[in-house]
PDB file of C-alpha atoms in Angstrom:
ATOM      1  CA  ASP A  24    -143.268 210.353 244.498  1.00 69.00           C
ATOM      2  CA  GLN A  25    -143.779 206.267 244.183  1.00 80.00           C
ATOM      3  CA  GLN A  26    -147.378 205.479 242.888  1.00 90.00           C
ATOM      4  CA  VAL A  27    -146.922 201.686 243.308  1.00 94.00           C
ATOM      5  CA  LYS A  28    -145.424 200.382 246.291  1.00 95.00           C
ATOM      6  CA  GLN A  29    -143.633 196.888 247.388  1.00 96.00           C
ATOM      7  CA  ASN A  30    -142.432 197.792 250.583  1.00 93.00           C
ATOM      8  CA  SER A  31    -140.964 193.970 251.400  1.00 95.00           C
ATOM      9  CA  PRO A  32    -137.947 193.639 249.539  1.00 94.00           C
ATOM     10  CA  SER A  33    -137.732 190.236 250.562  1.00 96.00           C
ATOM     11  CA  LEU A  34    -140.145 187.011 252.223  1.00 97.00           C
ATOM     12  CA  SER A  35    -138.700 183.875 253.071  1.00 98.00           C
ATOM     13  CA  VAL A  36    -140.955 180.709 252.905  1.00 98.00           C
ATOM     14  CA  GLN A  37    -140.757 176.666 253.030  1.00 98.00           C
ATOM     15  CA  GLU A  38    -141.725 175.024 250.370  1.00 97.00           C
ATOM     16  CA  GLY A  39    -144.840 173.695 250.164  1.00 97.00           C
ATOM     17  CA  ARG A  40    -146.410 176.952 251.941  1.00 98.00           C
ATOM     18  CA  ILE A  41    -148.112 179.838 251.242  1.00 98.00           C
ATOM     19  CA  SER A  42    -146.452 182.807 249.436  1.00 98.00           C
ATOM     20  CA  ILE A  43    -147.867 186.259 249.784  1.00 98.00           C
ATOM     21  CA  LEU A  44    -146.713 189.300 248.481  1.00 98.00           C
ATOM     22  CA  ASN A  45    -148.361 192.622 248.843  1.00 98.00           C
ATOM     23  CA  CYS A  46    -148.583 196.285 246.669  1.00 98.00           C
ATOM     24  CA  ASP A  47    -149.878 198.960 247.562  1.00 97.00           C
ATOM     25  CA  TYR A  48    -150.576 202.030 244.979  1.00 96.00           C
ATOM     26  CA  THR A  49    -151.591 205.794 245.606  1.00 95.00           C
ATOM     27  CA  ASN A  50    -153.116 206.974 242.276  1.00 90.00           C
ATOM     28  CA  SER A  51    -156.583 205.752 242.628  1.00 90.00           C
ATOM     29  CA  MET A  52    -157.130 206.342 238.905  1.00 87.00           C
ATOM     30  CA  PHE A  53    -155.241 203.319 237.906  1.00 88.00           C
ATOM     31  CA  ASP A  54    -157.770 200.269 237.036  1.00 85.00           C
ATOM     32  CA  TYR A  55    -155.197 197.578 235.819  1.00 88.00           C
ATOM     33  CA  PHE A  56    -152.411 195.743 237.447  1.00 92.00           C
ATOM     34  CA  LEU A  57    -150.184 192.742 237.155  1.00 92.00           C
ATOM     35  CA  TRP A  58    -147.544 191.070 238.613  1.00 95.00           C
ATOM     36  CA  TYR A  59    -144.179 190.013 237.009  1.00 95.00           C
ATOM     37  CA  LYS A  60    -141.720 187.655 238.017  1.00 96.00           C
ATOM     38  CA  LYS A  61    -138.130 188.314 236.844  1.00 95.00           C
ATOM     39  CA  TYR A  62    -135.476 185.542 236.705  1.00 95.00           C
ATOM     40  CA  PRO A  63    -131.932 186.731 237.482  1.00 90.00           C
ATOM     41  CA  ALA A  64    -130.283 187.640 233.936  1.00 88.00           C
ATOM     42  CA  GLU A  65    -133.617 187.926 232.002  1.00 92.00           C
ATOM     43  CA  GLY A  66    -136.387 190.216 231.675  1.00 93.00           C
ATOM     44  CA  PRO A  67    -139.571 190.340 233.198  1.00 94.00           C
ATOM     45  CA  THR A  68    -142.376 187.721 232.237  1.00 94.00           C
ATOM     46  CA  PHE A  69    -146.036 188.634 233.021  1.00 92.00           C
ATOM     47  CA  LEU A  70    -147.675 186.551 235.361  1.00 95.00           C
ATOM     48  CA  ILE A  71    -151.245 187.176 235.906  1.00 94.00           C
ATOM     49  CA  SER A  72    -153.709 190.502 236.241  1.00 91.00           C
ATOM     50  CA  ILE A  73    -156.676 192.201 237.480  1.00 92.00           C
ATOM     51  CA  SER A  74    -159.104 194.429 236.672  1.00 89.00           C
ATOM     52  CA  SER A  75    -160.395 196.597 239.185  1.00 90.00           C
ATOM     53  CA  ILE A  76    -163.956 195.415 238.151  1.00 91.00           C
ATOM     54  CA  LYS A  77    -162.201 192.124 240.071  1.00 93.00           C
ATOM     55  CA  ASP A  78    -161.532 191.695 243.107  1.00 95.00           C
ATOM     56  CA  LYS A  79    -160.099 187.750 242.823  1.00 97.00           C
ATOM     57  CA  ASN A  80    -158.360 186.381 239.694  1.00 96.00           C
ATOM     58  CA  GLU A  81    -157.075 182.942 239.583  1.00 97.00           C
ATOM     59  CA  ASP A  82    -154.642 180.941 237.588  1.00 96.00           C
ATOM     60  CA  GLY A  83    -153.750 177.495 238.633  1.00 97.00           C
ATOM     61  CA  ARG A  84    -151.313 178.352 241.893  1.00 98.00           C
ATOM     62  CA  PHE A  85    -151.546 181.929 241.509  1.00 98.00           C
ATOM     63  CA  THR A  86    -154.132 184.473 243.039  1.00 98.00           C
ATOM     64  CA  VAL A  87    -154.378 188.044 243.208  1.00 98.00           C
ATOM     65  CA  PHE A  88    -156.350 190.063 244.694  1.00 98.00           C
ATOM     66  CA  LEU A  89    -157.592 194.013 244.868  1.00 97.00           C
ATOM     67  CA  ASN A  90    -159.184 195.662 247.255  1.00 97.00           C
ATOM     68  CA  LYS A  91    -159.693 199.074 245.746  1.00 95.00           C
ATOM     69  CA  SER A  92    -160.596 200.876 249.320  1.00 95.00           C
ATOM     70  CA  ALA A  93    -157.636 199.762 250.429  1.00 97.00           C
ATOM     71  CA  LYS A  94    -155.224 200.868 246.813  1.00 96.00           C
ATOM     72  CA  HIS A  95    -153.958 197.465 248.006  1.00 97.00           C
ATOM     73  CA  LEU A  96    -153.315 194.401 245.704  1.00 97.00           C
ATOM     74  CA  SER A  97    -151.409 190.904 246.950  1.00 98.00           C
ATOM     75  CA  LEU A  98    -150.538 188.010 245.048  1.00 98.00           C
ATOM     76  CA  HIS A  99    -151.048 184.680 246.984  1.00 98.00           C
ATOM     77  CA  ILE A 100    -148.486 181.331 245.674  1.00 98.00           C
ATOM     78  CA  VAL A 101    -150.111 178.262 246.755  1.00 97.00           C
ATOM     79  CA  PRO A 102    -148.088 175.548 247.056  1.00 98.00           C
ATOM     80  CA  SER A 103    -144.766 177.549 246.658  1.00 98.00           C
ATOM     81  CA  GLN A 104    -142.159 175.711 244.830  1.00 97.00           C
ATOM     82  CA  PRO A 105    -138.709 176.247 244.796  1.00 97.00           C
ATOM     83  CA  GLY A 106    -139.168 176.774 241.302  1.00 96.00           C
ATOM     84  CA  ASP A 107    -141.044 179.971 242.361  1.00 98.00           C
ATOM     85  CA  SER A 108    -138.035 181.623 243.767  1.00 98.00           C
ATOM     86  CA  ALA A 109    -137.710 185.025 241.752  1.00 97.00           C
ATOM     87  CA  VAL A 110    -138.305 188.635 242.173  1.00 96.00           C
ATOM     88  CA  TYR A 111    -141.725 189.747 242.052  1.00 97.00           C
ATOM     89  CA  PHE A 112    -143.052 192.921 240.278  1.00 96.00           C
ATOM     90  CA  CYS A 113    -146.371 194.675 240.773  1.00 95.00           C
ATOM     91  CA  ALA A 114    -147.250 197.097 238.291  1.00 92.00           C
ATOM     92  CA  ALA A 115    -150.451 199.268 237.331  1.00 91.00           C
ATOM     93  CA  THR A 116    -151.594 200.917 234.566  1.00 85.00           C
ATOM     94  CA  LEU A 117    -154.577 203.009 233.220  1.00 77.00           C
ATOM     95  CA  SER A 118    -156.875 201.241 231.060  1.00 67.00           C
ATOM     96  CA  LEU A 119    -158.853 203.042 228.033  1.00 56.00           C
ATOM     97  CA  GLY A 120    -161.534 200.490 227.729  1.00 50.00           C
ATOM     98  CA  TYR A 121    -160.806 198.829 224.599  1.00 46.00           C
ATOM     99  CA  GLY A 122    -157.802 196.528 225.395  1.00 42.00           C
ATOM    100  CA  GLY A 123    -155.621 199.753 225.869  1.00 42.00           C
ATOM    101  CA  SER A 124    -154.256 201.874 228.484  1.00 45.00           C
ATOM    102  CA  GLN A 125    -152.112 204.991 228.478  1.00 48.00           C
ATOM    103  CA  GLY A 126    -149.142 203.832 227.296  1.00 58.00           C
ATOM    104  CA  ASN A 127    -146.689 202.708 230.212  1.00 74.00           C
ATOM    105  CA  LEU A 128    -146.908 200.714 233.568  1.00 84.00           C
ATOM    106  CA  ILE A 129    -145.972 201.691 236.685  1.00 88.00           C
ATOM    107  CA  PHE A 130    -144.024 199.303 238.174  1.00 91.00           C
ATOM    108  CA  GLY A 131    -142.754 198.809 242.438  1.00 93.00           C
ATOM    109  CA  LYS A 132    -139.404 197.643 243.303  1.00 93.00           C
ATOM    110  CA  GLY A 133    -140.149 194.171 243.632  1.00 95.00           C
ATOM    111  CA  THR A 134    -140.359 191.245 246.475  1.00 97.00           C
ATOM    112  CA  LYS A 135    -137.274 189.086 246.216  1.00 96.00           C
ATOM    113  CA  LEU A 136    -139.117 185.298 247.221  1.00 98.00           C
ATOM    114  CA  SER A 137    -136.806 182.810 248.424  1.00 98.00           C
ATOM    115  CA  VAL A 138    -138.681 179.261 248.499  1.00 98.00           C
ATOM    116  CA  LYS A 139    -136.458 176.928 250.635  1.00 96.00           C
ATOM    117  CA  PRO A 140    -137.084 173.144 249.896  1.00 93.00           C
TER     118      PRO A 140
ATOM    119  CA  GLY B  18    -135.941 183.078 218.185  1.00 54.00           C
ATOM    120  CA  ALA B  19    -139.910 184.312 218.890  1.00 78.00           C
ATOM    121  CA  GLY B  20    -139.147 186.715 221.603  1.00 92.00           C
ATOM    122  CA  VAL B  21    -137.861 190.364 222.277  1.00 96.00           C
ATOM    123  CA  SER B  22    -133.989 190.383 221.688  1.00 96.00           C
ATOM    124  CA  GLN B  23    -131.656 193.005 223.043  1.00 97.00           C
ATOM    125  CA  SER B  24    -127.788 193.718 221.789  1.00 97.00           C
ATOM    126  CA  PRO B  25    -125.691 193.538 223.655  1.00 97.00           C
ATOM    127  CA  SER B  26    -126.484 191.702 226.332  1.00 96.00           C
ATOM    128  CA  ASN B  27    -123.208 193.594 228.630  1.00 97.00           C
ATOM    129  CA  LYS B  28    -121.699 197.177 227.264  1.00 97.00           C
ATOM    130  CA  VAL B  29    -119.099 198.535 229.365  1.00 98.00           C
ATOM    131  CA  THR B  30    -118.095 201.953 228.408  1.00 97.00           C
ATOM    132  CA  GLU B  31    -116.152 204.989 230.039  1.00 97.00           C
ATOM    133  CA  LYS B  32    -117.543 208.198 231.028  1.00 97.00           C
ATOM    134  CA  GLY B  33    -118.319 210.627 228.563  1.00 97.00           C
ATOM    135  CA  LYS B  34    -118.256 207.720 225.946  1.00 98.00           C
ATOM    136  CA  ASP B  35    -121.921 207.642 223.780  1.00 98.00           C
ATOM    137  CA  VAL B  36    -123.609 204.243 223.964  1.00 98.00           C
ATOM    138  CA  GLU B  37    -126.417 202.532 221.828  1.00 98.00           C
ATOM    139  CA  LEU B  38    -128.540 199.796 222.831  1.00 98.00           C
ATOM    140  CA  ARG B  39    -130.823 197.986 220.251  1.00 97.00           C
ATOM    141  CA  CYS B  40    -134.147 196.103 220.374  1.00 97.00           C
ATOM    142  CA  ASP B  41    -135.870 194.121 218.089  1.00 96.00           C
ATOM    143  CA  PRO B  42    -139.450 193.522 219.232  1.00 94.00           C
ATOM    144  CA  ILE B  43    -141.348 190.522 218.773  1.00 93.00           C
ATOM    145  CA  SER B  44    -142.934 190.620 215.005  1.00 90.00           C
ATOM    146  CA  GLY B  45    -146.064 192.258 215.024  1.00 86.00           C
ATOM    147  CA  HIS B  46    -146.052 193.987 218.075  1.00 88.00           C
ATOM    148  CA  THR B  47    -147.013 197.579 217.626  1.00 86.00           C
ATOM    149  CA  ALA B  48    -145.875 199.080 220.874  1.00 88.00           C
ATOM    150  CA  LEU B  49    -142.626 199.257 221.995  1.00 91.00           C
ATOM    151  CA  TYR B  50    -141.050 200.461 225.936  1.00 92.00           C
ATOM    152  CA  TRP B  51    -137.746 201.050 227.213  1.00 95.00           C
ATOM    153  CA  TYR B  52    -136.895 200.829 231.080  1.00 95.00           C
ATOM    154  CA  ARG B  53    -134.396 200.593 233.070  1.00 95.00           C
ATOM    155  CA  GLN B  54    -133.099 199.307 236.231  1.00 94.00           C
ATOM    156  CA  SER B  55    -130.693 200.145 238.378  1.00 91.00           C
ATOM    157  CA  LEU B  56    -129.378 198.483 241.274  1.00 85.00           C
ATOM    158  CA  GLY B  57    -132.236 197.864 244.319  1.00 80.00           C
ATOM    159  CA  GLN B  58    -134.411 199.788 242.208  1.00 83.00           C
ATOM    160  CA  GLY B  59    -137.790 199.180 240.464  1.00 85.00           C
ATOM    161  CA  LEU B  60    -138.680 199.527 236.303  1.00 90.00           C
ATOM    162  CA  GLU B  61    -138.312 202.867 235.664  1.00 91.00           C
ATOM    163  CA  PHE B  62    -140.110 203.804 232.399  1.00 90.00           C
ATOM    164  CA  LEU B  63    -138.367 206.210 229.704  1.00 93.00           C
ATOM    165  CA  ILE B  64    -139.783 205.650 226.819  1.00 92.00           C
ATOM    166  CA  TYR B  65    -142.680 204.481 224.541  1.00 88.00           C
ATOM    167  CA  PHE B  66    -143.451 204.242 221.057  1.00 89.00           C
ATOM    168  CA  GLN B  67    -147.069 202.941 219.852  1.00 84.00           C
ATOM    169  CA  GLY B  68    -147.557 202.756 215.426  1.00 81.00           C
ATOM    170  CA  ASN B  69    -146.768 205.727 214.113  1.00 80.00           C
ATOM    171  CA  SER B  70    -148.161 208.220 216.866  1.00 81.00           C
ATOM    172  CA  ALA B  71    -144.890 210.577 218.252  1.00 83.00           C
ATOM    173  CA  PRO B  72    -143.371 208.724 221.203  1.00 87.00           C
ATOM    174  CA  ASP B  73    -144.185 209.421 224.616  1.00 86.00           C
ATOM    175  CA  LYS B  74    -140.399 210.587 226.091  1.00 89.00           C
ATOM    176  CA  SER B  75    -141.992 211.883 229.297  1.00 87.00           C
ATOM    177  CA  GLY B  76    -139.594 209.281 231.468  1.00 89.00           C
ATOM    178  CA  LEU B  77    -136.441 210.036 229.814  1.00 94.00           C
ATOM    179  CA  PRO B  78    -133.930 211.101 232.407  1.00 94.00           C
ATOM    180  CA  SER B  79    -132.024 213.876 230.784  1.00 94.00           C
ATOM    181  CA  ASP B  80    -131.316 215.205 227.036  1.00 96.00           C
ATOM    182  CA  ARG B  81    -128.813 212.848 226.751  1.00 97.00           C
ATOM    183  CA  PHE B  82    -131.094 210.289 226.063  1.00 97.00           C
ATOM    184  CA  SER B  83    -132.779 209.797 222.964  1.00 97.00           C
ATOM    185  CA  ALA B  84    -134.575 206.878 221.291  1.00 96.00           C
ATOM    186  CA  GLU B  85    -135.836 205.878 217.819  1.00 94.00           C
ATOM    187  CA  ARG B  86    -137.956 203.295 216.207  1.00 93.00           C
ATOM    188  CA  THR B  87    -137.184 202.804 212.392  1.00 84.00           C
ATOM    189  CA  GLY B  88    -140.112 200.962 210.391  1.00 81.00           C
ATOM    190  CA  GLY B  89    -142.206 200.683 212.962  1.00 76.00           C
ATOM    191  CA  SER B  90    -139.905 197.140 214.421  1.00 89.00           C
ATOM    192  CA  VAL B  91    -136.803 198.038 215.850  1.00 94.00           C
ATOM    193  CA  SER B  92    -134.933 200.648 218.508  1.00 96.00           C
ATOM    194  CA  THR B  93    -131.968 201.907 219.342  1.00 97.00           C
ATOM    195  CA  LEU B  94    -131.731 203.988 222.417  1.00 98.00           C
ATOM    196  CA  THR B  95    -128.859 206.128 222.465  1.00 98.00           C
ATOM    197  CA  ILE B  96    -127.322 207.322 225.793  1.00 98.00           C
ATOM    198  CA  GLN B  97    -124.511 210.352 224.792  1.00 98.00           C
ATOM    199  CA  ARG B  98    -121.769 211.570 226.989  1.00 98.00           C
ATOM    200  CA  THR B  99    -122.529 208.880 229.607  1.00 98.00           C
ATOM    201  CA  GLN B 100    -122.347 209.318 233.393  1.00 97.00           C
ATOM    202  CA  GLN B 101    -121.607 206.650 236.229  1.00 96.00           C
ATOM    203  CA  GLU B 102    -125.407 207.045 237.483  1.00 95.00           C
ATOM    204  CA  ASP B 103    -126.231 205.807 233.881  1.00 97.00           C
ATOM    205  CA  SER B 104    -124.954 202.364 234.774  1.00 97.00           C
ATOM    206  CA  ALA B 105    -128.360 200.053 234.931  1.00 97.00           C
ATOM    207  CA  VAL B 106    -129.876 197.215 232.653  1.00 96.00           C
ATOM    208  CA  TYR B 107    -131.604 199.094 230.006  1.00 98.00           C
ATOM    209  CA  LEU B 108    -134.884 196.274 229.220  1.00 97.00           C
ATOM    210  CA  CYS B 109    -137.115 196.724 225.961  1.00 96.00           C
ATOM    211  CA  ALA B 110    -140.400 195.518 225.805  1.00 93.00           C
ATOM    212  CA  SER B 111    -142.866 194.820 222.763  1.00 91.00           C
ATOM    213  CA  SER B 112    -147.076 194.565 223.286  1.00 87.00           C
ATOM    214  CA  LEU B 113    -149.195 193.922 220.786  1.00 81.00           C
ATOM    215  CA  VAL B 114    -151.569 197.353 221.643  1.00 70.00           C
ATOM    216  CA  GLU B 115    -151.029 199.709 224.103  1.00 53.00           C
ATOM    217  CA  THR B 116    -149.859 197.963 227.863  1.00 48.00           C
ATOM    218  CA  GLY B 117    -151.848 196.947 230.243  1.00 46.00           C
ATOM    219  CA  GLY B 118    -154.934 195.535 227.910  1.00 50.00           C
ATOM    220  CA  ALA B 119    -156.434 192.373 228.842  1.00 51.00           C
ATOM    221  CA  GLY B 120    -154.249 190.334 227.051  1.00 52.00           C
ATOM    222  CA  SER B 121    -152.270 192.634 226.172  1.00 70.00           C
ATOM    223  CA  PRO B 122    -149.284 192.091 228.692  1.00 81.00           C
ATOM    224  CA  LEU B 123    -145.797 193.826 227.628  1.00 86.00           C
ATOM    225  CA  HIS B 124    -143.081 190.907 226.697  1.00 90.00           C
ATOM    226  CA  PHE B 125    -139.514 192.017 227.949  1.00 94.00           C
ATOM    227  CA  GLY B 126    -135.992 191.085 226.886  1.00 96.00           C
ATOM    228  CA  ASN B 127    -133.129 189.993 228.670  1.00 96.00           C
ATOM    229  CA  GLY B 128    -132.098 193.450 228.932  1.00 96.00           C
ATOM    230  CA  THR B 129    -128.574 194.984 228.221  1.00 97.00           C
ATOM    231  CA  ARG B 130    -126.331 196.026 231.479  1.00 97.00           C
ATOM    232  CA  LEU B 131    -124.667 199.162 231.219  1.00 98.00           C
ATOM    233  CA  THR B 132    -121.630 199.680 233.370  1.00 97.00           C
ATOM    234  CA  VAL B 133    -120.136 203.401 232.908  1.00 97.00           C
ATOM    235  CA  THR B 134    -116.336 203.607 234.154  1.00 96.00           C
TER     236      THR B 134
END
């Protein structure tokens, strides 16, 4: 049973436009969410995160939105650049309040983003 | 280097052989994780070490899989009597404290691509 779902395996966007990557989760206890980016033959790298006490977190061109009632989060990239082409993983966890969590992140299957020049 | 280091980067082995995969985490990181990514799948949690606590082995798929972390630093993932379904990229990650906490995301290595023939 997948607790974190990324239903779009791929997304193609024109350079300069907005990329929107979606993620749904089933466990209402999750309270901390992260996005990772992965290039081929490299490990995933942390991109941006959001706590369940917020509904939006922004870092430069990247914004993550959280809708707790819908158990849905999305990553917006504006403007999209060819270098953003990668696989994006959504992940969720239970935090312990002091900065820790239960121990492991639950990842989705990823969405491959292609940004065309 | 300053990142998580994994060796070997590629490993081809015959079905039934044992393999050992090594991970050197970032110095000072107390938490260490093993994940694997099979073709077309997301990141599957395997095992997690935190300081001197007993490891969380809940993700290990069978008793053929085991892992050790010596001296709170280097970790070795061992797969005994490998099967073709063990073929995957095995990723190691480390973090300052338990994953997911604010400011303490996972830092991944580039992985070991295991092929069982």
